Coordinates of N, CA and C in Angstrom, one line a residue:
M1 N 9.9 -15.5 -12.9 CA 9.9 -15.1 -11.5 C 11.3 -15.2 -10.9
T2 N 11.6 -14.3 -9.9 CA 12.9 -14.4 -9.2 C 12.7 -15.5 -8.2
N3 N 13.9 -15.9 -7.5 CA 13.8 -16.9 -6.5 C 12.9 -16.5 -5.3
D4 N 13.0 -15.2 -4.9 CA 12.2 -14.7 -3.8 C 10.7 -14.8 -4.2
E5 N 10.4 -14.4 -5.5 CA 9.0 -14.5 -5.9 C 8.4 -15.9 -5.9
Q6 N 9.3 -16.9 -6.3 CA 8.9 -18.3 -6.4 C 8.6 -18.8 -5.0
L7 N 9.4 -18.4 -4.0 CA 9.2 -18.8 -2.6 C 7.9 -18.2 -2.1
L8 N 7.7 -16.9 -2.4 CA 6.4 -16.3 -2.0 C 5.2 -17.0 -2.6
Y9 N 5.3 -17.3 -3.9 CA 4.3 -18.0 -4.6 C 3.9 -19.3 -3.9
K10 N 4.9 -20.1 -3.5 CA 4.6 -21.3 -2.8 C 4.0 -21.1 -1.4
R11 N 4.5 -20.0 -0.8 CA 4.1 -19.7 0.6 C 2.6 -19.3 0.6
L12 N 2.2 -18.5 -0.4 CA 0.8 -18.1 -0.5 C -0.1 -19.3 -0.8
I13 N 0.3 -20.2 -1.6 CA -0.5 -21.4 -1.9 C -0.6 -22.2 -0.6
E14 N 0.5 -22.3 0.1 CA 0.5 -23.0 1.4 C -0.5 -22.4 2.4
L15 N -0.5 -21.1 2.5 CA -1.4 -20.4 3.4 C -2.9 -20.6 3.1
S16 N -3.1 -20.6 1.8 CA -4.5 -20.8 1.3 C -5.0 -22.2 1.7
N17 N -4.1 -23.2 1.5 CA -4.5 -24.6 1.8 C -4.6 -24.8 3.3
R18 N -3.7 -24.2 4.1 CA -3.8 -24.3 5.6 C -5.1 -23.8 6.1
A19 N -5.5 -22.7 5.5 CA -6.8 -22.1 6.0 C -8.0 -23.0 5.6
Y20 N -7.9 -23.5 4.4 CA -9.0 -24.3 3.8 C -9.1 -25.7 4.6
Q21 N -8.0 -26.3 4.8 CA -8.0 -27.6 5.4 C -8.3 -27.6 6.9
N22 N -7.9 -26.5 7.6 CA -8.0 -26.4 9.1 C -9.2 -25.5 9.5
N23 N -9.9 -24.9 8.5 CA -11.0 -24.0 8.8 C -10.5 -22.9 9.8
I24 N -9.4 -22.3 9.5 CA -8.9 -21.2 10.3 C -8.4 -20.1 9.4
Y25 N -8.4 -18.9 9.9 CA -7.9 -17.8 9.1 C -6.3 -17.8 9.1
T26 N -5.7 -17.6 8.0 CA -4.3 -17.4 7.9 C -4.0 -16.1 7.2
F27 N -2.8 -15.6 7.6 CA -2.4 -14.2 7.1 C -1.0 -14.2 6.5
S28 N -0.8 -13.5 5.5 CA 0.5 -13.3 4.9 C 1.2 -12.1 5.6
D29 N 2.5 -11.9 5.3 CA 3.1 -10.7 5.7 C 2.6 -9.5 4.8
F30 N 3.1 -8.3 5.1 CA 2.7 -7.2 4.2 C 3.4 -7.4 2.8
L31 N 2.6 -7.2 1.8 CA 3.1 -7.4 0.4 C 3.2 -6.1 -0.3
S32 N 4.2 -5.9 -1.1 CA 4.4 -4.8 -1.9 C 3.5 -5.0 -3.1
L33 N 3.4 -4.0 -4.0 CA 2.6 -4.1 -5.2 C 3.0 -5.2 -6.1
S34 N 4.4 -5.4 -6.3 CA 4.9 -6.5 -7.1 C 4.6 -7.8 -6.5
Q35 N 4.6 -7.9 -5.2 CA 4.3 -9.1 -4.5 C 2.8 -9.4 -4.5
Q36 N 2.0 -8.4 -4.6 CA 0.6 -8.6 -4.7 C 0.3 -9.2 -6.1
E37 N 1.1 -8.9 -7.1 CA 0.9 -9.5 -8.4 C 1.2 -11.0 -8.4
V38 N 2.2 -11.4 -7.5 CA 2.5 -12.8 -7.3 C 1.3 -13.5 -6.7
L39 N 0.6 -12.9 -5.8 CA -0.6 -13.4 -5.2 C -1.6 -13.7 -6.3
Y40 N -1.9 -12.8 -7.2 CA -2.9 -13.0 -8.3 C -2.5 -14.2 -9.2
Q41 N -1.2 -14.3 -9.4 CA -0.7 -15.4 -10.2 C -0.9 -16.8 -9.5
A42 N -0.6 -16.8 -8.2 CA -0.8 -18.0 -7.4 C -2.2 -18.4 -7.3
A43 N -3.1 -17.4 -7.2 CA -4.6 -17.7 -7.1 C -5.1 -18.4 -8.3
R44 N -4.4 -18.3 -9.4 CA -4.8 -19.0 -10.6 C -4.3 -20.5 -10.7
D45 N -3.4 -20.8 -9.8 CA -2.8 -22.1 -9.8 C -3.8 -23.1 -9.3
K46 N -3.8 -24.3 -9.8 CA -4.7 -25.4 -9.4 C -4.5 -25.8 -8.0
A47 N -3.2 -25.6 -7.5 CA -2.9 -26.0 -6.1 C -3.4 -25.0 -5.1
F48 N -3.9 -23.8 -5.5 CA -4.4 -22.8 -4.6 C -5.8 -23.2 -4.1
A49 N -6.0 -23.2 -2.8 CA -7.3 -23.7 -2.3 C -8.5 -22.9 -2.7
P50 N -9.6 -23.6 -2.9 CA -10.9 -22.9 -3.3 C -11.5 -22.1 -2.1
I51 N -10.8 -21.0 -1.7 CA -11.2 -20.3 -0.5 C -11.1 -18.8 -0.9
K52 N -12.0 -18.0 -0.2 CA -11.9 -16.5 -0.4 C -10.7 -15.9 0.3
Y53 N -10.3 -14.8 -0.3 CA -9.2 -14.0 0.4 C -9.4 -12.6 0.1
D54 N -8.9 -11.7 1.0 CA -9.0 -10.3 0.8 C -7.7 -9.7 1.3
M55 N -7.5 -8.4 1.0 CA -6.3 -7.7 1.4 C -6.6 -6.4 2.1
F56 N -5.7 -6.0 3.0 CA -5.9 -4.8 3.8 C -4.6 -4.4 4.4
G57 N -4.3 -3.1 4.4 CA -3.1 -2.6 5.0 C -3.2 -1.8 6.2
G58 N -4.4 -1.7 6.8 CA -4.6 -0.9 8.0 C -5.5 0.3 7.7
Y59 N -5.5 0.7 6.4 CA -6.2 1.9 5.9 C -6.5 1.7 4.4
K60 N -7.6 2.1 3.9 CA -8.0 1.7 2.6 C -7.0 2.2 1.5
N61 N -6.3 3.2 1.7 CA -5.4 3.7 0.7 C -3.9 3.2 0.9
C62 N -3.7 2.2 1.7 CA -2.4 1.7 1.9 C -1.9 1.0 0.7
E63 N -0.7 1.1 0.4 CA -0.1 0.4 -0.8 C 0.3 -1.0 -0.4
R64 N 1.1 -1.1 0.7 CA 1.5 -2.4 1.2 C 0.4 -3.0 2.0
Q65 N 0.0 -4.3 1.6 CA -1.2 -4.9 2.2 C -0.9 -6.3 2.6
M66 N -1.7 -6.8 3.6 CA -1.6 -8.1 4.1 C -2.8 -8.9 3.5
V67 N -2.5 -10.2 3.3 CA -3.6 -11.1 2.7 C -4.2 -11.9 3.8
R68 N -5.5 -11.9 3.9 CA -6.3 -12.8 4.8 C -7.0 -13.9 4.0
F69 N -6.6 -15.1 4.3 CA -7.2 -16.3 3.7 C -8.4 -16.8 4.5
G70 N -9.6 -16.8 3.9 CA -10.8 -17.2 4.6 C -11.7 -16.0 4.7
S71 N -13.0 -16.4 5.0 CA -14.0 -15.3 5.2 C -15.1 -15.8 6.1
E72 N -16.0 -14.9 6.5 CA -17.1 -15.3 7.4 C -18.0 -16.4 6.6
A73 N -18.1 -16.2 5.3 CA -18.9 -17.2 4.5 C -18.2 -18.6 4.6
D74 N -16.9 -18.6 4.7 CA -16.2 -19.9 4.7 C -16.3 -20.6 6.1
F75 N -16.1 -19.7 7.2 CA -15.9 -20.3 8.5 C -17.1 -20.0 9.5
G76 N -17.9 -19.1 9.1 CA -19.0 -18.7 10.0 C -18.6 -17.7 11.1
Y77 N -17.5 -17.2 11.1 CA -17.0 -16.2 12.1 C -16.0 -15.3 11.4
D78 N -15.8 -14.1 12.0 CA -14.8 -13.2 11.4 C -13.7 -12.9 12.3
V79 N -12.5 -12.6 11.7 CA -11.3 -12.3 12.5 C -10.7 -11.1 11.8
D80 N -10.3 -10.1 12.6 CA -9.7 -8.9 12.1 C -8.2 -9.2 11.6
F81 N -7.8 -8.3 10.8 CA -6.4 -8.4 10.4 C -5.5 -8.1 11.6
P82 N -4.4 -8.8 11.7 CA -3.5 -8.6 12.9 C -2.5 -7.4 12.6
I83 N -3.1 -6.2 12.5 CA -2.4 -5.0 12.2 C -2.6 -4.0 13.2
K84 N -1.5 -3.3 13.7 CA -1.6 -2.2 14.6 C -1.0 -1.0 14.0
C85 N -1.6 0.2 14.4 CA -1.1 1.5 13.9 C -0.3 2.1 15.1
I86 N 0.9 2.4 14.9 CA 1.7 3.0 15.9 C 2.1 4.5 15.6
K87 N 1.8 5.4 16.5 CA 2.2 6.8 16.3 C 3.6 7.0 16.9
V88 N 4.4 7.6 16.1 CA 5.8 8.0 16.6 C 5.9 9.5 16.7
E89 N 6.3 10.0 17.8 CA 6.4 11.4 18.0 C 7.6 11.8 18.8
P90 N 8.2 13.0 18.6 CA 9.4 13.4 19.3 C 9.1 13.6 20.8
L91 N 10.0 13.3 21.6 CA 9.9 13.5 23.1 C 9.8 15.0 23.4
A92 N 10.6 15.8 22.6 CA 10.7 17.3 22.8 C 10.5 17.9 21.5
K93 N 9.2 18.2 21.1 CA 8.9 18.8 19.8 C 9.5 20.2 19.6
K94 N 9.7 20.9 20.7 CA 10.3 22.2 20.5 C 11.7 22.2 19.9
F95 N 12.4 21.1 20.1 CA 13.8 21.1 19.6 C 13.9 20.0 18.5
A96 N 12.8 19.4 18.1 CA 12.9 18.3 17.1 C 13.0 18.8 15.7
K97 N 13.4 17.9 14.9 CA 13.5 18.2 13.4 C 12.5 17.3 12.7
E98 N 12.0 17.8 11.6 CA 11.1 17.0 10.8 C 11.9 16.0 9.9
Y99 N 11.4 14.8 9.9 CA 12.1 13.8 9.1 C 11.2 13.2 8.0
T100 N 11.8 12.6 7.0 CA 11.0 12.1 5.9 C 10.7 10.6 6.0
H101 N 9.8 10.1 5.1 CA 9.5 8.7 5.1 C 10.8 7.9 5.0
R102 N 11.7 8.3 4.2 CA 13.0 7.5 4.1 C 13.7 7.4 5.4
D103 N 13.7 8.5 6.2 CA 14.4 8.5 7.5 C 13.7 7.5 8.5
Y104 N 12.4 7.5 8.5 CA 11.7 6.6 9.4 C 11.9 5.1 8.9
L105 N 11.9 4.9 7.6 CA 12.2 3.6 7.1 C 13.6 3.1 7.5
G106 N 14.5 4.0 7.3 CA 15.9 3.6 7.7 C 16.1 3.3 9.1
S107 N 15.4 4.1 10.0 CA 15.5 3.8 11.4 C 14.9 2.5 11.8
L108 N 13.8 2.2 11.2 CA 13.1 0.9 11.4 C 14.0 -0.3 11.0
M109 N 14.6 -0.2 9.8 CA 15.4 -1.2 9.3 C 16.6 -1.4 10.1
S110 N 17.1 -0.3 10.8 CA 18.3 -0.4 11.6 C 18.1 -1.2 12.9
L111 N 16.8 -1.4 13.2 CA 16.4 -2.2 14.4 C 16.4 -3.7 14.0
G112 N 16.6 -4.0 12.8 CA 16.6 -5.4 12.4 C 15.2 -6.0 12.1
I113 N 14.3 -5.1 11.9 CA 12.9 -5.5 11.6 C 12.8 -5.7 10.1
D114 N 12.3 -6.9 9.7 CA 12.2 -7.2 8.3 C 11.1 -6.3 7.7
R115 N 11.4 -5.9 6.5 CA 10.5 -4.9 5.8 C 9.1 -5.5 5.6
K116 N 9.0 -6.8 5.5 CA 7.7 -7.4 5.3 C 6.8 -7.4 6.6
K117 N 7.4 -7.0 7.7 CA 6.6 -7.0 9.0 C 6.0 -5.6 9.3
F118 N 6.2 -4.6 8.4 CA 5.5 -3.4 8.6 C 5.0 -2.8 7.2
G119 N 4.0 -2.1 7.3 CA 3.4 -1.7 6.0 C 3.7 -0.2 5.7
D120 N 2.7 0.6 5.4 CA 2.9 1.9 5.0 C 3.3 2.8 6.1
I121 N 4.0 3.9 5.8 CA 4.4 4.9 6.8 C 3.9 6.2 6.4
F122 N 3.1 6.8 7.2 CA 2.5 8.1 6.9 C 3.2 9.2 7.8
V123 N 3.8 10.2 7.2 CA 4.5 11.2 7.9 C 3.6 12.5 8.0
D124 N 3.4 13.0 9.2 CA 2.5 14.1 9.4 C 3.3 15.1 10.2
G125 N 4.0 16.0 9.5 CA 4.9 17.0 10.2 C 6.0 16.3 11.0
M126 N 6.0 16.4 12.3 CA 7.0 15.8 13.2 C 6.6 14.4 13.7
D127 N 5.3 14.1 13.4 CA 4.8 12.8 13.8 C 4.8 11.8 12.6
A128 N 4.7 10.5 12.9 CA 4.5 9.5 11.8 C 3.6 8.4 12.4
Y129 N 2.9 7.8 11.4 CA 2.0 6.7 11.7 C 2.5 5.5 10.9
I130 N 2.7 4.4 11.6 CA 3.3 3.2 11.0 C 2.3 2.0 11.2
Y131 N 2.0 1.3 10.1 CA 1.2 0.1 10.2 C 2.1 -1.1 10.3
V132 N 1.9 -1.9 11.3 CA 2.9 -2.9 11.7 C 2.1 -4.2 12.0
D133 N 2.8 -5.4 11.7 CA 2.3 -6.7 12.1 C 2.1 -6.7 13.6
E134 N 1.0 -7.2 14.1 CA 0.7 -7.3 15.5 C 1.8 -8.0 16.3
A135 N 2.4 -9.0 15.8 CA 3.4 -9.7 16.5 C 4.7 -8.9 16.6
T136 N 4.9 -7.9 15.8 CA 6.1 -7.1 15.9 C 5.8 -5.8 16.7
A137 N 4.6 -5.5 16.9 CA 4.2 -4.2 17.5 C 4.9 -3.9 18.9
D138 N 4.8 -4.9 19.8 CA 5.4 -4.7 21.1 C 6.9 -4.5 21.1
Y139 N 7.6 -5.2 20.2 CA 9.0 -5.0 20.0 C 9.3 -3.6 19.6
L140 N 8.5 -3.1 18.6 CA 8.7 -1.8 18.1 C 8.4 -0.7 19.2
M141 N 7.4 -0.9 20.0 CA 7.0 0.0 21.0 C 8.2 0.2 22.0
E142 N 8.9 -0.9 22.3 CA 9.9 -0.9 23.3 C 11.3 -0.4 22.8
N143 N 11.5 -0.6 21.5 CA 12.9 -0.4 20.9 C 13.0 0.7 19.9
F144 N 11.9 1.2 19.4 CA 12.0 2.3 18.5 C 12.1 3.6 19.3
V145 N 13.3 4.1 19.5 CA 13.4 5.3 20.5 C 14.1 6.5 19.8
S146 N 14.5 6.4 18.5 CA 15.1 7.5 17.9 C 14.9 7.5 16.4
V147 N 14.7 8.7 15.8 CA 14.7 8.8 14.3 C 15.7 10.0 14.0
G148 N 16.8 9.7 13.4 CA 17.8 10.7 13.2 C 18.3 11.2 14.5
R149 N 18.2 12.5 14.8 CA 18.7 13.0 16.1 C 17.5 13.2 17.1
N150 N 16.3 12.9 16.6 CA 15.1 13.0 17.5 C 15.0 11.8 18.4
S151 N 14.8 12.0 19.7 CA 14.4 10.9 20.6 C 12.9 10.9 20.5
V152 N 12.3 9.7 20.3 CA 10.9 9.6 20.1 C 10.2 8.6 21.0
K153 N 8.9 8.7 21.1 CA 8.1 7.8 21.9 C 7.0 7.2 21.0
C154 N 6.6 6.0 21.3 CA 5.6 5.3 20.5 C 4.3 5.0 21.3
S155 N 3.2 5.1 20.6 CA 1.9 4.7 21.2 C 1.0 4.1 20.2
F156 N 0.1 3.3 20.6 CA -0.9 2.7 19.7 C -1.9 3.9 19.4
S157 N -2.3 3.9 18.1 CA -3.1 5.0 17.6 C -3.8 4.6 16.4
Q158 N -4.4 5.6 15.7 CA -5.0 5.5 14.4 C -4.6 6.7 13.5
L159 N -4.6 6.5 12.2 CA -4.3 7.6 11.3 C -5.4 8.6 11.5
P160 N -5.1 9.9 11.9 CA -6.1 10.9 12.2 C -7.0 11.2 11.0
D161 N -8.3 11.5 11.3 CA -9.2 11.9 10.2 C -8.7 13.2 9.6
S162 N -8.1 14.1 10.4 CA -7.6 15.4 9.8 C -6.5 15.1 8.8
Y163 N -5.7 14.1 9.0 CA -4.6 13.8 8.1 C -5.3 13.2 6.8
I164 N -6.2 12.3 7.0 CA -6.9 11.7 5.8 C -7.5 12.7 4.9
K165 N -8.3 13.7 5.6 CA -9.0 14.7 4.8 C -8.0 15.6 4.1
A166 N -6.9 16.0 4.8 CA -5.9 16.9 4.2 C -5.2 16.2 3.1
A167 N -5.0 14.9 3.2 CA -4.2 14.1 2.2 C -5.0 13.8 0.9
L168 N -6.3 13.8 1.0 CA -7.2 13.5 -0.2 C -7.6 14.8 -0.8
K169 N -7.2 15.0 -2.0 CA -7.6 16.2 -2.8 C -8.3 15.9 -4.0
E170 N -9.5 16.4 -4.2 CA -10.3 16.2 -5.4 C -10.1 17.3 -6.4
A171 N -9.9 16.9 -7.6 CA -9.7 17.8 -8.7 C -10.3 17.4 -10.0
T172 N -10.5 18.3 -10.9 CA -10.9 18.0 -12.3 C -9.7 18.3 -13.2
I173 N -9.4 17.3 -14.0 CA -8.3 17.5 -15.0 C -8.8 17.3 -16.4
Q174 N -8.1 17.8 -17.3 CA -8.4 17.7 -18.7 C -7.3 16.9 -19.5
V175 N -7.7 15.8 -20.1 CA -6.7 15.0 -20.9 C -7.3 14.7 -22.3
A176 N -6.3 14.4 -23.2 CA -6.7 14.1 -24.5 C -7.5 12.7 -24.6
S177 N -7.1 11.8 -23.7 CA -7.8 10.5 -23.6 C -7.6 10.0 -22.2
P178 N -8.3 8.9 -21.8 CA -8.2 8.4 -20.5 C -7.1 7.3 -20.4
R179 N -6.1 7.4 -21.3 CA -4.9 6.5 -21.2 C -4.2 6.7 -19.9
A180 N -3.6 5.6 -19.4 CA -2.9 5.7 -18.1 C -1.8 6.7 -18.2
D181 N -1.0 6.7 -19.2 CA 0.2 7.6 -19.3 C -0.3 9.0 -19.3
A182 N -1.4 9.3 -20.0 CA -1.9 10.7 -20.1 C -2.4 11.2 -18.8
V183 N -3.1 10.4 -18.1 CA -3.7 10.8 -16.8 C -2.6 10.9 -15.7
I184 N -1.6 10.0 -15.7 CA -0.5 10.1 -14.7 C 0.3 11.3 -15.0
A185 N 0.6 11.6 -16.3 CA 1.4 12.8 -16.7 C 0.7 14.0 -16.2
K186 N -0.6 14.1 -16.4 CA -1.3 15.3 -16.0 C -1.4 15.5 -14.5
I187 N -1.6 14.4 -13.7 CA -1.7 14.6 -12.3 C -0.4 14.9 -11.6
Y188 N 0.7 14.3 -12.1 CA 2.0 14.5 -11.5 C 2.9 15.4 -12.3
N189 N 2.3 16.2 -13.2 CA 3.1 17.2 -13.9 C 4.3 16.6 -14.6
L190 N 4.1 15.6 -15.4 CA 5.2 14.9 -16.2 C 4.8 15.0 -17.6
S191 N 5.8 14.7 -18.5 CA 5.4 14.5 -19.9 C 5.1 13.0 -20.1
R192 N 4.4 12.7 -21.2 CA 4.0 11.3 -21.4 C 5.3 10.4 -21.5
K193 N 6.3 11.0 -22.1 CA 7.6 10.3 -22.3 C 8.2 10.0 -20.9
D194 N 8.0 10.9 -20.0 CA 8.6 10.7 -18.6 C 7.9 9.6 -17.9
T195 N 6.7 9.3 -18.2 CA 5.9 8.2 -17.5 C 6.3 6.8 -17.9
I196 N 6.9 6.7 -19.1 CA 7.2 5.3 -19.7 C 8.0 4.5 -18.8
P197 N 9.1 5.0 -18.2 CA 9.9 4.1 -17.3 C 9.2 3.5 -16.1
Y198 N 8.1 4.3 -15.6 CA 7.4 3.8 -14.5 C 6.6 2.5 -14.9
F199 N 6.2 2.4 -16.2 CA 5.5 1.3 -16.7 C 6.5 0.1 -16.9
T200 N 7.6 0.4 -17.6 CA 8.5 -0.7 -17.9 C 9.2 -1.2 -16.6
E201 N 9.3 -0.4 -15.6 CA 9.9 -0.8 -14.3 C 8.9 -1.4 -13.3
K202 N 7.7 -1.6 -13.8 CA 6.6 -2.2 -13.0 C 6.3 -1.4 -11.7
K203 N 6.2 -0.1 -11.9 CA 6.0 0.8 -10.8 C 4.5 1.4 -10.8
V204 N 3.7 0.9 -11.8 CA 2.4 1.4 -11.9 C 1.4 0.2 -11.7
S205 N 0.4 0.4 -10.9 CA -0.6 -0.6 -10.7 C -2.0 0.0 -10.8
V206 N -2.9 -0.7 -11.3 CA -4.3 -0.3 -11.4 C -5.2 -1.4 -10.8
N207 N -5.9 -0.9 -9.7 CA -6.7 -1.8 -8.9 C -5.9 -3.0 -8.4
G208 N -4.6 -2.7 -8.0 CA -3.8 -3.7 -7.4 C -3.0 -4.6 -8.3
H209 N -3.2 -4.4 -9.7 CA -2.5 -5.2 -10.7 C -1.4 -4.4 -11.3
I210 N -0.2 -4.9 -11.4 CA 0.9 -4.2 -12.1 C 0.5 -4.0 -13.6
V211 N 0.7 -2.8 -14.1 CA 0.4 -2.5 -15.5 C 1.6 -2.0 -16.2
E212 N 2.0 -2.7 -17.3 CA 3.2 -2.4 -18.1 C 2.8 -1.7 -19.4
N213 N 1.5 -1.7 -19.8 CA 1.1 -1.1 -21.0 C 0.6 0.4 -20.7
N214 N 1.4 1.3 -21.2 CA 1.1 2.7 -20.8 C -0.2 3.2 -21.5
D215 N -0.7 2.5 -22.5 CA -1.9 2.9 -23.2 C -3.2 2.3 -22.6
K216 N -3.1 1.7 -21.5 CA -4.3 1.1 -20.8 C -5.3 2.3 -20.5
L217 N -6.5 2.0 -20.9 CA -7.6 3.0 -20.6 C -8.1 2.9 -19.2
L218 N -8.2 4.0 -18.6 CA -8.7 4.1 -17.2 C -10.2 4.4 -17.2
A219 N -10.9 4.0 -16.1 CA -12.3 4.3 -16.1 C -12.7 4.7 -14.6
A220 N -13.9 5.2 -14.5 CA -14.4 5.5 -13.2 C -14.4 4.3 -12.3
G221 N -13.9 4.5 -11.0 CA -13.7 3.4 -10.1 C -12.4 2.8 -10.0
D222 N -11.5 3.2 -11.0 CA -10.1 2.7 -10.9 C -9.3 3.4 -9.9
T223 N -8.4 2.6 -9.2 CA -7.5 3.1 -8.3 C -6.1 2.9 -8.9
V224 N -5.3 4.0 -9.0 CA -4.0 3.9 -9.7 C -2.9 4.3 -8.7
S225 N -1.9 3.4 -8.6 CA -0.7 3.7 -7.7 C 0.5 3.8 -8.6
V226 N 1.3 4.9 -8.3 CA 2.6 5.1 -9.0 C 3.7 5.2 -8.0
R227 N 4.5 4.2 -7.9 CA 5.6 4.2 -6.9 C 6.5 5.4 -7.1
G228 N 6.7 6.1 -6.0 CA 7.5 7.3 -6.0 C 6.7 8.6 -6.0
F229 N 5.4 8.4 -6.4 CA 4.5 9.6 -6.4 C 3.3 9.5 -5.5
G230 N 2.6 8.3 -5.5 CA 1.4 8.2 -4.7 C 0.3 7.4 -5.4
K231 N -0.9 7.7 -5.0 CA -2.1 7.0 -5.4 C -3.2 8.0 -5.8
F232 N -4.0 7.6 -6.7 CA -5.2 8.4 -7.0 C -6.4 7.5 -7.5
N233 N -7.6 8.0 -7.3 CA -8.8 7.3 -7.7 C -9.5 8.1 -8.9
I234 N -10.0 7.4 -9.8 CA -10.8 8.0 -10.9 C -12.2 8.0 -10.4
L235 N -12.8 9.2 -10.2 CA -14.1 9.3 -9.6 C -15.2 9.3 -10.7
G236 N -14.9 9.9 -11.9 CA -15.9 9.9 -13.0 C -15.4 10.8 -14.1
E237 N -16.2 10.7 -15.2 CA -15.9 11.5 -16.4 C -17.0 12.6 -16.4
G238 N -16.6 13.8 -16.9 CA -17.5 14.9 -17.0 C -17.7 15.5 -18.3
G239 N -17.6 14.7 -19.4 CA -17.8 15.2 -20.7 C -16.6 15.9 -21.3
L240 N -16.7 16.5 -22.4 CA -15.6 17.2 -23.1 C -15.6 18.7 -22.9
S241 N -14.4 19.2 -22.9 CA -14.2 20.7 -22.7 C -14.4 21.3 -24.1
K242 N -14.4 22.6 -24.1 CA -14.6 23.4 -25.4 C -13.5 23.0 -26.4
K243 N -12.3 22.6 -25.9 CA -11.2 22.3 -26.8 C -11.2 20.8 -27.1
G244 N -12.3 20.1 -26.7 CA -12.4 18.7 -27.1 C -11.6 17.7 -26.2
K245 N -11.2 18.2 -25.0 CA -10.5 17.3 -24.1 C -11.5 16.7 -23.1
L246 N -11.1 15.6 -22.6 CA -12.0 14.8 -21.6 C -11.8 15.4 -20.2
N247 N -12.9 15.7 -19.6 CA -12.8 16.1 -18.2 C -12.9 14.9 -17.3
L248 N -11.9 14.7 -16.4 CA -11.9 13.6 -15.4 C -11.9 14.2 -14.0
T249 N -12.7 13.6 -13.2 CA -12.7 14.0 -11.7 C -11.9 12.9 -11.0
V250 N -10.8 13.4 -10.3 CA -9.9 12.4 -9.7 C -9.8 12.8 -8.2
E251 N -9.4 11.8 -7.4 CA -9.1 12.0 -6.0 C -7.7 11.6 -5.8
V252 N -6.8 12.6 -5.4 CA -5.4 12.3 -5.3 C -5.0 12.2 -3.9
F253 N -4.3 11.1 -3.5 CA -3.9 10.9 -2.2 C -2.4 11.4 -2.1
G254 N -2.1 12.3 -1.2 CA -0.7 12.8 -1.0 C -0.7 14.1 -0.2
R255 N 0.5 14.4 0.4 CA 0.6 15.5 1.2 C 1.4 16.6 0.5

């Protein structure tokens, strides 16, 4: 583990014990996929409190997620994740320019907001939706006033259903086998060889766990994330094609 990962490891154990000992919910910052792997390792440590935890990023397909330590079964009551969705839109759309995820991220970082305080950013044309820690939301609402050359305004919102429906595309693909490298190659139009670096650089996760073995077999119900490309769900198998290839029904998230 790196020094940062070791600090996170200890922090997650501390949060689990605080929740367990005080009978209160505790929450982490937003965790990246690699940081979520640290959580799974910490949860196997004897020092990790015997308490339930779950993760959420504001929307079920979010990659960056917050951890909630505790549950209604543990405490007898429920508490929502302290996450707000903020819509960012140009003040004058007629003269505005469309910007990318990287542009929004850069503008947020220039405000001095730590990356762990906000989650996924969804860009929808000239608008964007940002999931952010509740404690940071008011600061962002007051100070996030420009992206590139666009003057922008912020408001509390939710990711629109129209965006979600447009971003989820169901398709049937044919692969020689349900190996992770074969499925990823087919969905993102890569060669199997091209997928290898994503595994070795820990950019592939299956059901929230980093996967370094490109020959891992996928199955119905698996959710796969590939950093730099997006996320997809395996919905089911549909038998073999006339050429002997496996038919897989997948749901791909992306615009």
